[in-house]
Short mmCIF file of C-alpha atoms in Angstrom, two decimals:
data_model
loop_
_atom_site.label_atom_id
_atom_site.label_comp_id
_atom_site.label_asym_id
_atom_site.label_seq_id
_atom_site.Cartn_x
_atom_site.Cartn_y
_atom_site.Cartn_z
CA MET D 1 190.20 90.53 23.79
CA THR D 2 193.16 92.84 23.22
CA THR D 3 194.87 94.16 26.33
CA PRO D 4 195.94 97.80 25.92
CA ASP D 5 199.10 99.15 27.48
CA ILE D 6 198.32 101.97 29.90
CA LEU D 7 200.38 104.77 31.40
CA ASP D 8 199.00 106.62 34.42
CA PHE D 9 199.85 110.14 35.58
CA PHE D 10 198.76 111.48 38.96
CA HIS D 11 198.06 115.16 39.62
CA GLU D 12 198.20 115.42 43.38
CA ASP D 13 196.86 118.98 43.58
CA THR D 14 193.49 117.76 42.25
CA ASN D 15 193.82 114.03 43.08
CA THR D 16 193.29 113.29 39.38
CA PHE D 17 194.61 110.44 37.23
CA THR D 18 195.26 110.96 33.52
CA TYR D 19 195.82 107.94 31.28
CA VAL D 20 197.50 107.22 27.99
CA VAL D 21 195.89 104.09 26.51
CA MET D 22 198.06 102.43 23.85
CA ASP D 23 197.46 99.83 21.17
CA PRO D 24 200.63 97.70 21.34
CA ALA D 25 200.20 96.57 17.72
CA THR D 26 200.15 100.01 16.11
CA GLN D 27 201.46 102.48 18.72
CA HIS D 28 198.27 104.50 18.34
CA ALA D 29 196.88 105.86 21.59
CA ALA D 30 194.22 107.90 23.40
CA ILE D 31 194.56 110.29 26.32
CA VAL D 32 191.84 110.14 28.98
CA ASP D 33 190.99 113.00 31.40
CA SER D 34 193.90 115.41 31.11
CA VAL D 35 194.72 118.21 33.58
CA LEU D 36 195.69 121.85 33.05
CA ASP D 37 197.41 123.21 36.16
CA TYR D 38 195.54 126.14 37.66
CA CYS D 39 196.31 128.31 40.69
CA ALA D 40 193.06 129.58 42.20
CA ALA D 41 194.86 132.28 44.20
CA SER D 42 196.56 133.92 41.22
CA GLY D 43 194.34 132.79 38.33
CA ARG D 44 197.41 131.53 36.49
CA THR D 45 197.50 128.38 34.39
CA HIS D 46 200.51 126.30 33.46
CA THR D 47 201.17 123.03 31.68
CA LYS D 48 203.49 120.97 33.90
CA ALA D 49 201.08 118.02 34.15
CA ALA D 50 200.22 118.07 30.44
CA ASP D 51 203.88 118.40 29.47
CA ALA D 52 204.67 115.18 31.35
CA VAL D 53 202.04 113.40 29.23
CA ILE D 54 203.44 114.94 26.03
CA ALA D 55 206.98 113.85 26.91
CA ALA D 56 205.84 110.26 27.52
CA VAL D 57 203.91 110.17 24.24
CA LYS D 58 206.87 111.51 22.25
CA ASP D 59 209.38 109.23 24.01
CA ARG D 60 207.33 106.22 22.88
CA GLY D 61 206.67 107.49 19.38
CA LEU D 62 202.90 107.27 19.85
CA THR D 63 200.23 108.62 17.52
CA ILE D 64 197.33 110.17 19.42
CA ASP D 65 193.94 109.35 17.87
CA TRP D 66 191.68 110.62 20.66
CA ILE D 67 191.68 112.98 23.63
CA LEU D 68 188.76 111.66 25.67
CA GLU D 69 186.81 113.32 28.46
CA THR D 70 184.68 111.13 30.72
CA HIS D 71 182.57 114.18 31.69
CA VAL D 72 182.63 117.92 32.36
CA HIS D 73 184.90 117.82 35.38
CA ALA D 74 184.22 120.00 38.43
CA ASP D 75 187.57 119.56 40.15
CA HIS D 76 190.19 120.36 37.51
CA LEU D 77 190.60 122.18 34.22
CA SER D 78 191.10 120.08 31.09
CA ALA D 79 194.30 120.41 29.06
CA ALA D 80 192.67 118.91 25.95
CA PRO D 81 193.22 121.87 23.57
CA TYR D 82 196.88 122.18 24.58
CA LEU D 83 197.44 118.46 24.09
CA GLN D 84 195.69 118.56 20.72
CA GLU D 85 197.91 121.46 19.62
CA LYS D 86 201.06 119.51 20.56
CA LEU D 87 200.03 115.95 19.66
CA GLY D 88 196.96 116.00 17.42
CA GLY D 89 193.96 113.76 18.03
CA GLN D 90 190.24 114.43 18.24
CA ILE D 91 188.71 115.82 21.45
CA ALA D 92 185.62 113.81 22.37
CA ILE D 93 183.00 113.60 25.12
CA GLY D 94 179.57 112.03 25.60
CA SER D 95 176.80 113.62 23.56
CA HIS D 96 174.83 114.58 26.67
CA VAL D 97 177.38 117.34 27.26
CA ARG D 98 174.75 119.51 25.59
CA ASP D 99 172.55 119.06 28.69
CA VAL D 100 175.41 120.20 30.91
CA GLN D 101 176.11 123.21 28.70
CA LYS D 102 172.47 124.30 28.86
CA ILE D 103 172.52 124.14 32.67
CA PHE D 104 175.77 126.01 33.19
CA THR D 105 175.54 128.66 30.49
CA LYS D 106 172.48 129.87 32.41
CA LEU D 107 174.36 129.84 35.74
CA PHE D 108 177.30 131.80 34.31
CA ASN D 109 175.14 133.95 32.01
CA ALA D 110 177.50 132.77 29.24
CA ASN D 111 175.33 133.88 26.37
CA GLY D 112 178.05 133.50 23.76
CA VAL D 113 178.80 129.86 24.56
CA ALA D 114 177.21 127.36 22.16
CA THR D 115 175.12 124.62 23.81
CA ASP D 116 175.25 122.15 20.91
CA GLY D 117 178.56 120.54 21.87
CA SER D 118 180.26 122.04 18.83
CA GLN D 119 183.38 122.95 20.84
CA PHE D 120 184.25 119.24 20.86
CA GLY D 121 185.58 117.41 17.83
CA ALA D 122 183.26 114.44 18.42
CA LEU D 123 180.18 113.76 20.54
CA ILE D 124 179.99 110.09 21.42
CA GLU D 125 176.72 108.21 21.84
CA ASP D 126 175.88 105.42 24.28
CA GLY D 127 177.02 102.10 22.80
CA GLN D 128 179.10 103.73 20.08
CA THR D 129 182.33 101.99 19.14
CA PHE D 130 185.47 103.62 17.83
CA ASN D 131 189.05 102.57 17.21
CA ILE D 132 192.39 103.39 18.77
CA GLY D 133 194.69 101.86 16.20
CA GLU D 134 193.41 98.28 16.09
CA LEU D 135 191.88 98.49 19.58
CA GLU D 136 188.10 98.70 19.74
CA ALA D 137 186.67 101.08 22.30
CA LYS D 138 183.03 101.16 23.39
CA ALA D 139 181.24 104.06 25.09
CA ILE D 140 178.87 103.33 27.99
CA HIS D 141 176.66 106.21 29.11
CA THR D 142 176.86 106.30 32.92
CA PRO D 143 174.88 109.34 34.12
CA GLY D 144 174.26 110.19 37.75
CA HIS D 145 177.25 112.27 38.80
CA THR D 146 176.46 114.45 35.77
CA PRO D 147 174.04 113.87 32.87
CA ALA D 148 176.93 113.51 30.43
CA CYS D 149 179.18 110.99 32.20
CA MET D 150 180.60 108.40 29.81
CA SER D 151 182.69 105.35 30.67
CA TYR D 152 185.01 103.94 28.02
CA LEU D 153 185.66 100.20 27.67
CA ILE D 154 188.90 99.78 25.74
CA GLY D 155 189.85 96.14 25.39
CA ASP D 156 189.73 94.79 28.96
CA ALA D 157 190.18 98.24 30.51
CA LEU D 158 187.31 100.43 31.72
CA PHE D 159 187.76 104.15 32.35
CA VAL D 160 184.96 105.25 34.67
CA GLY D 161 185.58 108.94 35.36
CA ASP D 162 183.92 109.83 38.68
CA THR D 163 181.25 107.10 38.54
CA LEU D 164 183.21 104.73 40.79
CA PHE D 165 186.10 105.27 43.19
CA ALA D 166 188.28 102.73 44.96
CA ALA D 167 186.18 100.24 46.91
CA ASP D 168 187.13 101.81 50.25
CA PHE D 169 186.04 105.29 49.08
CA GLY D 170 182.80 104.51 47.28
CA THR D 171 181.03 106.41 44.53
CA ALA D 172 180.55 109.84 42.97
CA ARG D 173 178.44 112.58 44.51
CA CYS D 174 175.14 113.36 42.77
CA ASP D 175 174.21 116.81 44.08
CA PHE D 176 175.55 118.93 41.22
CA PRO D 177 172.96 120.39 38.80
CA GLY D 178 171.68 117.50 36.69
CA GLY D 179 172.96 114.86 39.11
CA ASP D 180 170.75 111.91 40.08
CA ALA D 181 171.59 109.25 42.67
CA ARG D 182 169.08 106.76 41.25
CA ALA D 183 170.57 107.18 37.78
CA LEU D 184 174.06 106.64 39.22
CA TYR D 185 173.02 103.36 40.85
CA GLN D 186 171.58 102.14 37.55
CA SER D 187 174.72 103.22 35.70
CA ILE D 188 176.91 101.28 38.10
CA GLN D 189 174.78 98.18 37.60
CA LYS D 190 175.52 98.45 33.85
CA LEU D 191 179.22 98.40 34.69
CA PHE D 192 178.77 95.54 37.17
CA ALA D 193 177.39 93.43 34.30
CA LEU D 194 180.87 93.41 32.75
CA PRO D 195 183.21 90.48 33.50
CA ASP D 196 184.64 90.52 37.02
CA THR D 197 188.16 90.55 35.57
CA THR D 198 187.59 93.85 33.76
CA ARG D 199 190.26 96.32 34.86
CA VAL D 200 188.77 99.55 36.23
CA PHE D 201 190.83 102.75 35.96
CA LEU D 202 189.79 105.51 38.34
CA CYS D 203 189.81 109.25 37.69
CA HIS D 204 190.45 110.16 41.34
CA ASP D 205 191.67 108.81 44.64
CA TYR D 206 191.49 110.64 47.96
CA LEU D 207 193.27 108.40 50.50
CA PRO D 208 190.52 107.43 52.93
CA GLU D 209 191.46 106.90 56.55
CA GLY D 210 193.62 103.82 57.01
CA ARG D 211 195.31 103.91 53.59
CA ASP D 212 198.49 105.80 52.67
CA GLN D 213 198.99 104.71 49.04
CA TYR D 214 197.03 106.13 46.11
CA ILE D 215 195.07 103.61 44.02
CA HIS D 216 194.34 104.12 40.34
CA GLN D 217 193.25 100.61 39.34
CA THR D 218 190.76 98.05 40.61
CA THR D 219 188.43 95.48 39.01
CA ILE D 220 184.73 95.05 38.50
CA GLY D 221 184.83 91.99 40.77
CA GLU D 222 186.50 93.97 43.56
CA GLU D 223 183.99 96.82 43.24
CA LYS D 224 180.98 94.48 43.23
CA ALA D 225 182.22 92.65 46.29
CA ASN D 226 183.65 95.43 48.42
CA ASN D 227 182.63 98.95 47.34
CA ILE D 228 181.46 100.58 50.57
CA HIS D 229 178.56 102.38 48.88
CA VAL D 230 177.29 100.01 46.23
CA GLY D 231 178.99 96.66 46.80
CA HIS D 232 177.73 93.73 48.87
CA GLY D 233 174.50 93.74 46.82
CA ALA D 234 173.30 97.14 48.09
CA SER D 235 169.78 97.88 46.88
CA GLU D 236 168.85 100.92 44.81
CA ASP D 237 166.80 102.49 47.60
CA GLU D 238 169.57 101.92 50.14
CA PHE D 239 172.07 103.53 47.81
CA VAL D 240 169.87 106.55 47.05
CA LYS D 241 169.25 107.17 50.77
CA MET D 242 172.97 106.90 51.59
CA ARG D 243 174.06 109.05 48.66
CA THR D 244 171.49 111.79 49.30
CA GLU D 245 172.33 112.02 53.00
CA ARG D 246 176.08 111.97 52.36
CA ASP D 247 175.96 114.58 49.60
CA ALA D 248 174.12 116.99 51.89
CA THR D 249 177.25 117.10 54.11
CA LEU D 250 179.79 117.78 51.34
CA ALA D 251 181.35 121.14 50.52
CA MET D 252 181.63 122.24 46.89
CA PRO D 253 184.90 121.27 45.16
CA LYS D 254 187.34 124.18 45.43
CA LEU D 255 187.75 124.48 41.64
CA ILE D 256 184.17 123.82 40.53
CA LEU D 257 183.48 127.35 39.24
CA PRO D 258 186.57 127.78 37.04
CA SER D 259 186.57 124.11 36.03
CA VAL D 260 183.02 123.92 34.72
CA GLN D 261 183.34 127.21 32.81
CA VAL D 262 186.40 125.91 30.97
CA ASN D 263 185.47 122.25 30.61
CA MET D 264 182.03 122.88 29.13
CA ARG D 265 183.97 124.68 26.37
CA ALA D 266 186.10 121.54 25.69
CA GLY D 267 188.95 123.00 27.73
CA LEU D 268 189.05 126.29 25.83
CA LEU D 269 189.67 129.31 28.03
CA PRO D 270 187.21 132.22 27.81
CA GLU D 271 187.98 134.70 25.04
CA PRO D 272 190.02 137.80 26.06
CA GLU D 273 187.99 140.91 26.75
CA ASP D 274 188.77 144.31 25.19
CA ASN D 275 191.74 144.79 27.52
CA GLY D 276 193.32 141.53 26.32
CA ILE D 277 192.71 139.66 29.60
CA ARG D 278 190.64 136.50 30.02
CA TYR D 279 188.22 136.27 32.94
CA ILE D 280 186.53 133.51 34.94
CA LYS D 281 183.13 134.44 36.38
CA ILE D 282 182.31 133.73 40.02
CA PRO D 283 178.53 133.76 40.58
CA LEU D 284 177.76 135.00 44.08
CA ASP D 285 175.25 133.22 46.34
CA ALA D 286 174.16 131.00 43.46
CA VAL D 287 175.83 127.60 44.06
#
């Protein structure tokens, strides 16, 4: 099995990791889960985080084949269109993004937003394989956090989005529209069937009590043995009870409303209105 080279970039404002996954034989690469900087107080966007990725790609002379999203993120805006403009590559997400679009276009009354996934360059199916240079990547549908969550196995490296966190932090919440704790448990079991040595690259880390260093990488073996929510052989019913009770105590992510509106459009910002200004909708008393 080919071992890809991987660069990680941490966006501390949203606790998000972005990855550049490289085929050492061809210098072709993919970008996973990019971030567009966004200030909720001012409504301004900027590209500092994305520009750091662009600089690293150009410094290494990489060719970008894919800009991959693991799901429609609720905690940060995607920089995929900006990265595509600067570096090329095809923007891709799991095909069940159409389910997410149907849910959230209703919430935001976004009548002009297509719900067929056509904003994305490619919709990837469960089990589909694709290439990054000579590297083979395989998509694994891992719903539960959202209906459209997709994990990507690239060589010996697995990119799990929000499905799994570091073992001492646990697993993704399942209380967003379309979420399902039982589906998440079953998705994680699919990942746990991979070899224990499989490297797991996390989308987020939140520094639980007792740890002062951010973690972006673990292994399937470590997660199976020690994940506080689903390790130690936790049963499905135990997990569903824990996850449901825990989710009921959690506040909404601070950027969920702007993030979902943008990310369901493949990172495209809403079109300007007749005064030339773009607007994010905030539904009142609805979430």
